[in-house]
Short mmCIF file of C-alpha atoms and ligand atoms in Angstrom, two decimals:
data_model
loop_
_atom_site.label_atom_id
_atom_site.label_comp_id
_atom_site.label_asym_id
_atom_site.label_seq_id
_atom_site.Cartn_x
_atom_site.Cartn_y
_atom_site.Cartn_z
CA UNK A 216 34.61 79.62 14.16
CA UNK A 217 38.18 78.37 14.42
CA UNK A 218 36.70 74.92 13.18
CA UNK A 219 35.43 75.95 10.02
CA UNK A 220 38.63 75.34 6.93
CA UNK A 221 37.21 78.64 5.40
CA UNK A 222 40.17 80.88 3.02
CA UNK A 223 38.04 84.16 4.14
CA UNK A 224 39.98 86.41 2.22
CA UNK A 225 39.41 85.25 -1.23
CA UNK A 226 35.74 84.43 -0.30
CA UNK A 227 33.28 85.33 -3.86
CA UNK A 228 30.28 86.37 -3.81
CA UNK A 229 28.62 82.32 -3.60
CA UNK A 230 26.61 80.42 -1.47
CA UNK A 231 28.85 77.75 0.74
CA UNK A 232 26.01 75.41 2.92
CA UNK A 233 25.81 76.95 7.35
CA UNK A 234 24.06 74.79 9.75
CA UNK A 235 20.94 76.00 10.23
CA UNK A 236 17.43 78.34 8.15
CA UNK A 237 14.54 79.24 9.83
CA UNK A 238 11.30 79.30 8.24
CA UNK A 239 7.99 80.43 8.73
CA UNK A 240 4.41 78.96 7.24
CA UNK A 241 1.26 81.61 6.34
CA UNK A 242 -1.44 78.88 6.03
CA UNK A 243 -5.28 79.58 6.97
CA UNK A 244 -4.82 83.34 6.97
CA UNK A 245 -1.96 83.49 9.82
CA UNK A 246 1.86 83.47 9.73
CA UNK A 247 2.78 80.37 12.18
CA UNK A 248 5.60 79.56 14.75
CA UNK A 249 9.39 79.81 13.52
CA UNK A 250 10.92 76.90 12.71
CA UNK A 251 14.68 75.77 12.48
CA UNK A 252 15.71 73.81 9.58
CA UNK A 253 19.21 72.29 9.06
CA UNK A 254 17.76 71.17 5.66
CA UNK A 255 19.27 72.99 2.59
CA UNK A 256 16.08 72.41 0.31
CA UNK A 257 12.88 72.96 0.47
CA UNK A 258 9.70 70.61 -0.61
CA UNK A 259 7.19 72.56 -2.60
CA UNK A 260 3.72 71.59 -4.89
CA UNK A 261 4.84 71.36 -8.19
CA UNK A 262 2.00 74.04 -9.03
CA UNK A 263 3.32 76.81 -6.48
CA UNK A 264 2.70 80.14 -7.89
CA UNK A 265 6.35 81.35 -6.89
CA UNK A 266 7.49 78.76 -9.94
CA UNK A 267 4.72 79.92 -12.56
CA UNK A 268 3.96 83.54 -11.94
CA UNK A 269 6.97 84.73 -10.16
CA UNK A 270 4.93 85.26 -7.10
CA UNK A 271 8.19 85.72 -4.60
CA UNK A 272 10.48 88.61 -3.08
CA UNK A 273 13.55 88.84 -1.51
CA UNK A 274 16.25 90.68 0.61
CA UNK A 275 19.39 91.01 1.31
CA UNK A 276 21.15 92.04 4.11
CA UNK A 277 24.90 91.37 6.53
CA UNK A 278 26.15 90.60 9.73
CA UNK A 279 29.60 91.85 10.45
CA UNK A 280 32.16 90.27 13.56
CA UNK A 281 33.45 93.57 14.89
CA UNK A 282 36.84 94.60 16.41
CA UNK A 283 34.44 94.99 19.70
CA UNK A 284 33.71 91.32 19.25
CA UNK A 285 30.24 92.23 18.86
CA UNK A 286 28.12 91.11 16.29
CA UNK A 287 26.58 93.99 14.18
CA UNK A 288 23.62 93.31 11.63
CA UNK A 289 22.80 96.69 9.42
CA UNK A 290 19.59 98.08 8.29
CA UNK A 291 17.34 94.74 9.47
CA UNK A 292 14.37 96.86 10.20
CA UNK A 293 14.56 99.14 6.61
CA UNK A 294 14.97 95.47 5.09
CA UNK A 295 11.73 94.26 6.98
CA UNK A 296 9.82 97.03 5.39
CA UNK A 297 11.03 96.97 2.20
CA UNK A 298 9.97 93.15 2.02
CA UNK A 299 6.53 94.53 3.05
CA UNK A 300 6.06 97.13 0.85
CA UNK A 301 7.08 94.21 -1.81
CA UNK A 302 4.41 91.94 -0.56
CA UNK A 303 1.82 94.94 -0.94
CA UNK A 304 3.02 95.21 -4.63
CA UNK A 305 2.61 91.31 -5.54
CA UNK A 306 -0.13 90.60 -3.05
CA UNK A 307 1.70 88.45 -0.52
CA UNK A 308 0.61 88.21 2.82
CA UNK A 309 3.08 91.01 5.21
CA UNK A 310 5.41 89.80 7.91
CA UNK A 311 6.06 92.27 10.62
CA UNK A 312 8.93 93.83 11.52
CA UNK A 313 9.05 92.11 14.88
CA UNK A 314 8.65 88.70 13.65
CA UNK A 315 11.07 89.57 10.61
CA UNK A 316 13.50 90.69 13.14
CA UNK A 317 13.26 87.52 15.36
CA UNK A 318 14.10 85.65 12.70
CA UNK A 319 17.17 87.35 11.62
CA UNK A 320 18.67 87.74 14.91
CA UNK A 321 18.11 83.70 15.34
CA UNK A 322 19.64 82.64 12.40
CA UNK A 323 22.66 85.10 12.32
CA UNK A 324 22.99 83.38 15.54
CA UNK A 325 22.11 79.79 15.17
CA UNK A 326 24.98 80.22 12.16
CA UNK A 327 27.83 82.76 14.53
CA UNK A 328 30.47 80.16 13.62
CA UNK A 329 29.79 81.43 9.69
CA UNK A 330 30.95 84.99 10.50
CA UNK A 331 33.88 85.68 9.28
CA UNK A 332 36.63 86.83 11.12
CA UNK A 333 37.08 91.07 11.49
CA UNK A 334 39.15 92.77 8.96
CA UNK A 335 38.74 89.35 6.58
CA UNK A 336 37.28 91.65 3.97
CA UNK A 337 34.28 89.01 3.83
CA UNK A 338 30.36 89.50 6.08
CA UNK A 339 27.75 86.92 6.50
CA UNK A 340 24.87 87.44 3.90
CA UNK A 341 21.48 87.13 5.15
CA UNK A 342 18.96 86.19 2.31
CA UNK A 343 15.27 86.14 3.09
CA UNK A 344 13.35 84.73 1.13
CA UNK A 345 9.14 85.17 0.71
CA UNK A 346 7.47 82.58 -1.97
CA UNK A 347 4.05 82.06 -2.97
CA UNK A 348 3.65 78.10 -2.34
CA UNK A 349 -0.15 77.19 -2.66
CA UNK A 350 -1.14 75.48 -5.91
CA UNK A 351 -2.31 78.17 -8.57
CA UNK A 352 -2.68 77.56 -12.59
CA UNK A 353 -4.99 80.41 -13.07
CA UNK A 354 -2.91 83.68 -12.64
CA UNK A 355 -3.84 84.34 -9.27
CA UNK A 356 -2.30 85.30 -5.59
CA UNK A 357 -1.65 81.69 -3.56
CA UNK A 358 -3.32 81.23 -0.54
CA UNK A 359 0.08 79.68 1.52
CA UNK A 360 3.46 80.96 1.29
CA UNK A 361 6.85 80.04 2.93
CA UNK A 362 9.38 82.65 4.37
CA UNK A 363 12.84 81.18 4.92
CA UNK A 364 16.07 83.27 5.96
CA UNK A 365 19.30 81.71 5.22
CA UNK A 366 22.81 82.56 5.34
CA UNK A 367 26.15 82.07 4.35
CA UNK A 368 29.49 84.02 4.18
CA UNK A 369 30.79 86.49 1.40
CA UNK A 370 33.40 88.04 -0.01
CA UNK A 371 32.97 91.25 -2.26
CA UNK A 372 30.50 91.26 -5.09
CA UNK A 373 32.86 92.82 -7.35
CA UNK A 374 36.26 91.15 -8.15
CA UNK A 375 38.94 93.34 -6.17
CA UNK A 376 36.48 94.73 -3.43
CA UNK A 377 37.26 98.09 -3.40
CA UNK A 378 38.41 99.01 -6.55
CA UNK A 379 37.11 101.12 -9.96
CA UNK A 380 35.62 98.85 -12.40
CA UNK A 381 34.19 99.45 -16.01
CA UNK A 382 30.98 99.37 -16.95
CA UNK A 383 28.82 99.32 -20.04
CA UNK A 384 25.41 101.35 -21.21
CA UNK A 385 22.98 98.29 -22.28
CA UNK A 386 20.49 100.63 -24.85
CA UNK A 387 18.88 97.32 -26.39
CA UNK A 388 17.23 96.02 -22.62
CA UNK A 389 15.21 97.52 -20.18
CA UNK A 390 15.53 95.96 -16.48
CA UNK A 391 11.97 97.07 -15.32
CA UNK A 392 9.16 98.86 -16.63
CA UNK A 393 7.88 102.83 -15.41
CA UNK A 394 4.45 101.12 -13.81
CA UNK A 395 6.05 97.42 -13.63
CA UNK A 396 7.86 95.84 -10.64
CA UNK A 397 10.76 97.77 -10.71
CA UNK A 398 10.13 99.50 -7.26
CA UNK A 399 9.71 96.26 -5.65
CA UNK A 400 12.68 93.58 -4.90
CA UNK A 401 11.21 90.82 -6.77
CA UNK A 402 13.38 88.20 -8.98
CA UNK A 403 11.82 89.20 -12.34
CA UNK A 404 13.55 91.94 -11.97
CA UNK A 405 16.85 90.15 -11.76
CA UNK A 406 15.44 87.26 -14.77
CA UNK A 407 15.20 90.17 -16.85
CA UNK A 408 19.09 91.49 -15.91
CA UNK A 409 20.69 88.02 -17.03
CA UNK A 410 21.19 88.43 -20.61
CA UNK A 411 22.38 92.14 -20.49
CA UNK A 412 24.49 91.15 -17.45
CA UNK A 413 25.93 88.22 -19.50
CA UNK A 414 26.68 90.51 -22.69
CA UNK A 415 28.63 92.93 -20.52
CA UNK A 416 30.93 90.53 -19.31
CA UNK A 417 30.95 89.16 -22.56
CA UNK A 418 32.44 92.23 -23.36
CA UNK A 419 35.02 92.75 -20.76
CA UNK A 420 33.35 94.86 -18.23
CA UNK A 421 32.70 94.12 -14.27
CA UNK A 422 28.93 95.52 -14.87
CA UNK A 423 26.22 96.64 -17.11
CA UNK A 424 24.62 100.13 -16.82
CA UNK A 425 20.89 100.60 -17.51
CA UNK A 426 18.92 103.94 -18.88
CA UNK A 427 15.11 104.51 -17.88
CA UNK A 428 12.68 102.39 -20.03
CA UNK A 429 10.55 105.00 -21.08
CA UNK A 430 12.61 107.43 -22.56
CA UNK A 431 16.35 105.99 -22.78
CA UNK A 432 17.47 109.28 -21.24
CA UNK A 433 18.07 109.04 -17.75
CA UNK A 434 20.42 106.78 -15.44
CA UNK A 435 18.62 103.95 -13.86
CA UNK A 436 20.73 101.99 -12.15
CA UNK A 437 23.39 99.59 -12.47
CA UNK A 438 22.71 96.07 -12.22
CA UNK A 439 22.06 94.50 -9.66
CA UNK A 440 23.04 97.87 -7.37
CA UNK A 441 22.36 101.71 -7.26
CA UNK A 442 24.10 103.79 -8.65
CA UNK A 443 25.62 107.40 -7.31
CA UNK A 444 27.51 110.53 -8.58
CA UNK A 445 29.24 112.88 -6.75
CA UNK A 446 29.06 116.67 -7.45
CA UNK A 447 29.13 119.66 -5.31
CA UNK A 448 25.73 119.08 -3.35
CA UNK A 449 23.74 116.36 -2.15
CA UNK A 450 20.58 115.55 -4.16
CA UNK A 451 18.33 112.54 -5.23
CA UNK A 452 16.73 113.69 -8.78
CA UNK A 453 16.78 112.07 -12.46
CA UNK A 454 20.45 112.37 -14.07
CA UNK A 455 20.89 112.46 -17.74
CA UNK A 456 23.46 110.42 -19.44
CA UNK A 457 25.04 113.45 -20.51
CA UNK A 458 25.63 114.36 -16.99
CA UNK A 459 27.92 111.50 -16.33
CA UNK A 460 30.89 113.62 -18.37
CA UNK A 461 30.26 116.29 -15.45
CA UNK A 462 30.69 114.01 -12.39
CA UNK A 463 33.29 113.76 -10.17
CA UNK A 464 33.21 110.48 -9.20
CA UNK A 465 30.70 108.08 -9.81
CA UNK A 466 29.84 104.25 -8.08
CA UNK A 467 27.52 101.50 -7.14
CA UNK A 468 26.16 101.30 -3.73
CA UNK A 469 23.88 98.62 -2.11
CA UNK A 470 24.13 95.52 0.10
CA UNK A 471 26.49 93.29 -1.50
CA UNK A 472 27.90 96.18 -3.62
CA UNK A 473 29.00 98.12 -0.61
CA UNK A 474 30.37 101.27 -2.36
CA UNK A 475 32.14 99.82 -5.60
CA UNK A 476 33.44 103.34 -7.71
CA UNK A 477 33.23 102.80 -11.46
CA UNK A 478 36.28 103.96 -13.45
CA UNK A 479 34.26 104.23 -16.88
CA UNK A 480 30.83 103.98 -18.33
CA UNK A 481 31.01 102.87 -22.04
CA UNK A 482 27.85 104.22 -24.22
CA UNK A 483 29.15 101.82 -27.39
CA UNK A 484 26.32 102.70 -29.19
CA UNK A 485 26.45 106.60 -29.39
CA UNK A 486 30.34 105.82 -29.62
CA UNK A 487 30.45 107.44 -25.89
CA UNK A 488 32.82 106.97 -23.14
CA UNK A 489 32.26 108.42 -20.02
CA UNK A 490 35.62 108.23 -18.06
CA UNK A 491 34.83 108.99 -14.51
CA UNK A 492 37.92 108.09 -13.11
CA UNK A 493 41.19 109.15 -15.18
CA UNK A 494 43.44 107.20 -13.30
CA UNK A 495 41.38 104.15 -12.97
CA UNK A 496 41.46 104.35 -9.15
CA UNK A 497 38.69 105.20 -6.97
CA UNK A 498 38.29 108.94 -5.71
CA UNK A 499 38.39 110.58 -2.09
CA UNK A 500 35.23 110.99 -1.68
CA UNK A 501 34.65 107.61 -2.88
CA UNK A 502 37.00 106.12 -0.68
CA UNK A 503 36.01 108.72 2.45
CA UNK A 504 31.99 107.31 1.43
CA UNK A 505 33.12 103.47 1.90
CA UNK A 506 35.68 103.86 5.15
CA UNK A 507 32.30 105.72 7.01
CA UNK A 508 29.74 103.47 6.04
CA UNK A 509 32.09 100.55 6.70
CA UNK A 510 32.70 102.32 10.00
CA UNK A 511 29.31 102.56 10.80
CA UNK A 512 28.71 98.89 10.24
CA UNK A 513 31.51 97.51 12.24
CA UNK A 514 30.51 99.99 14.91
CA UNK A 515 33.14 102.20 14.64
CA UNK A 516 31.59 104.98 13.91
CA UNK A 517 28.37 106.57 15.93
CA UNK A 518 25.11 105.13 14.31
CA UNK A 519 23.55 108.42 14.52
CA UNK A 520 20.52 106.89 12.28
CA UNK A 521 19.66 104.20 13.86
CA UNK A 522 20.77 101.84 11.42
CA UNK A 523 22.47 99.32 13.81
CA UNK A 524 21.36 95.90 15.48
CA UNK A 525 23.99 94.75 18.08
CA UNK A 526 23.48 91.11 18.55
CA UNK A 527 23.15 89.75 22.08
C1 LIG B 257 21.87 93.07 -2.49
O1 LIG B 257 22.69 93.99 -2.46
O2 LIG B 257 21.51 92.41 -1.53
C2 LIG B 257 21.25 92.80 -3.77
O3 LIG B 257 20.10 92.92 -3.90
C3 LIG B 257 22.11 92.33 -4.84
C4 LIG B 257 21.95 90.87 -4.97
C5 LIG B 257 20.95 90.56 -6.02
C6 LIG B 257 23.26 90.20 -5.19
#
């Protein structure tokens, strides 16, 4: 690790080249043997369906160096069947947990030199990646894919890390359809972010902020992470816009987002603005929400869910 000339603290959010992928072939019907690549590209036919029909999924997921000295991966086995529940949506052949899981644990430690130091504020980022590589022109499911897993270290998502951060209502986009591919983690999803994503910054804020497709009513989520509110009790239900003025605190959570609290939510087109956070700082809760789940990925705190994989 000490060899590596790496300025962990101002990481971004980028990709920076680690020593080693592993991959994994479905030809004939069957997934095949894992492989270890030190190869950063990969050699596909030119007619794959991943490139014409968007026939790919992917995850995301970190590794954390802990003040134990252990090395903690979070949520591999939620992220295993997430990817499968993808593949059952875009009819890719399923990977199983075990065999997802192998592969994870080998190249978080084929790469160990690539996680960055504790308390550097930065976590190795674990991308699987599931395409659709036989040769397709009618619109059709391929017959051979390629699942590769790479890594490479990260700083926060958001400029700042922890930190409230504006964010703007795009009305004139939707970012997935009611009966679409929303529910899956497929790039589409993301193509169809870029240009709202790009006219937010455009406009000065960290994030854009999307309403349901069908009826432009509800909060959907906010780019590319989830979003939350926090009000008296706990529940998971639809939340009118209007609802934001009522909120305590409000954030995005998710894998590279961690917990990132939002300060404001500009509607610019009803001439809205939500302001969540009146000094611009995050909240308690907020703040009490990040230090336990950060806890519970560095092991600090007791993994009373399960969510933990300590690597030996
Ligand atoms: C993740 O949190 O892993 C995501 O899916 C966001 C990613 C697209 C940057």
């Amino acid at each position: 690790m000490s060899d590596l000339n790496i300025d962990w603290a101002n990481l971004k959010f980028g990709y920076m080249p680690t020593d080693y992928n592993v991959r994994c072939y479905f030809r004939n019907g069957a997934w095949g043997e894992i492989e270890v690549s030190s190869e950063e590209s990969i050699n596909i036919h030119m007619a794959a369906t991943c490139l014409h029909y968007g026939q790919e999924a992917f995850e995301g997921l970190k590794a954390y160096r802990c003040k134990d000295g252990k090395i903690r991966i979070f949520r591999m086995e939620a992220n295993a069947e997430r990817l499968q529940s993808t593949c059952r949506g875009i009819l890719m052949p399923e990977l199983s947990t075990e065999k997802f899981c192998e592969m994870i644990k080998k190249v978080v430690k084929l790469n160990e030199r690539f996680i960055p130091p504790y308390e550097s504020g930065a976590s190795l980022y674990i991308r699987p990646l599931l395409i659709g590589t036989g040769a397709q022109v009618g619109v059709h499911p391929a017959n051979e894919y390629l699942f590769v897993v790479f890594v490479t270290p990260v700083g926060p998502y958001f400029k700042g890390g922890f930190f409230a951060n504006p964010y703007v209502v795009i009305r004139e986009y939707d970012r997935s359809a009611p009966l679409g591919t929303g529910i899956y983690k497929v790039g589409g999803n993301y193509a169809a972010s870029l240009l709202a994503n790009k006219k937010a910054h455009d406009l000065g804020y960290a994030c854009e902020f999307y309403l349901d497709a069908k009826e432009k009513k509800y909060i959907d989520e906010a780019g590319a992470a989830n979003f939350f509110g926090i009000k008296k009790k706990v529940e998971r239900r639809q939340i009118p816009i209007e609802e934001l003025e009522t909120l305590e605190e409000a954030g995005a959570c998710g894998t590279a987002a961690v917990i990132s609290p939002i300060s404001k939510i500009d509607d610019l087109e009803m001439n809205k603005s939500y302001v969540i956070s009146k000094d611009g700082k995050p909240g308690p809760i907020s703040k009490k929400l990040y230090d336990k789940l950060r806890g519970i990925q560095y092991g600090e705190e007791p993994d009373v869910h399960g969510w933990v994989t300590v690597l030996d």
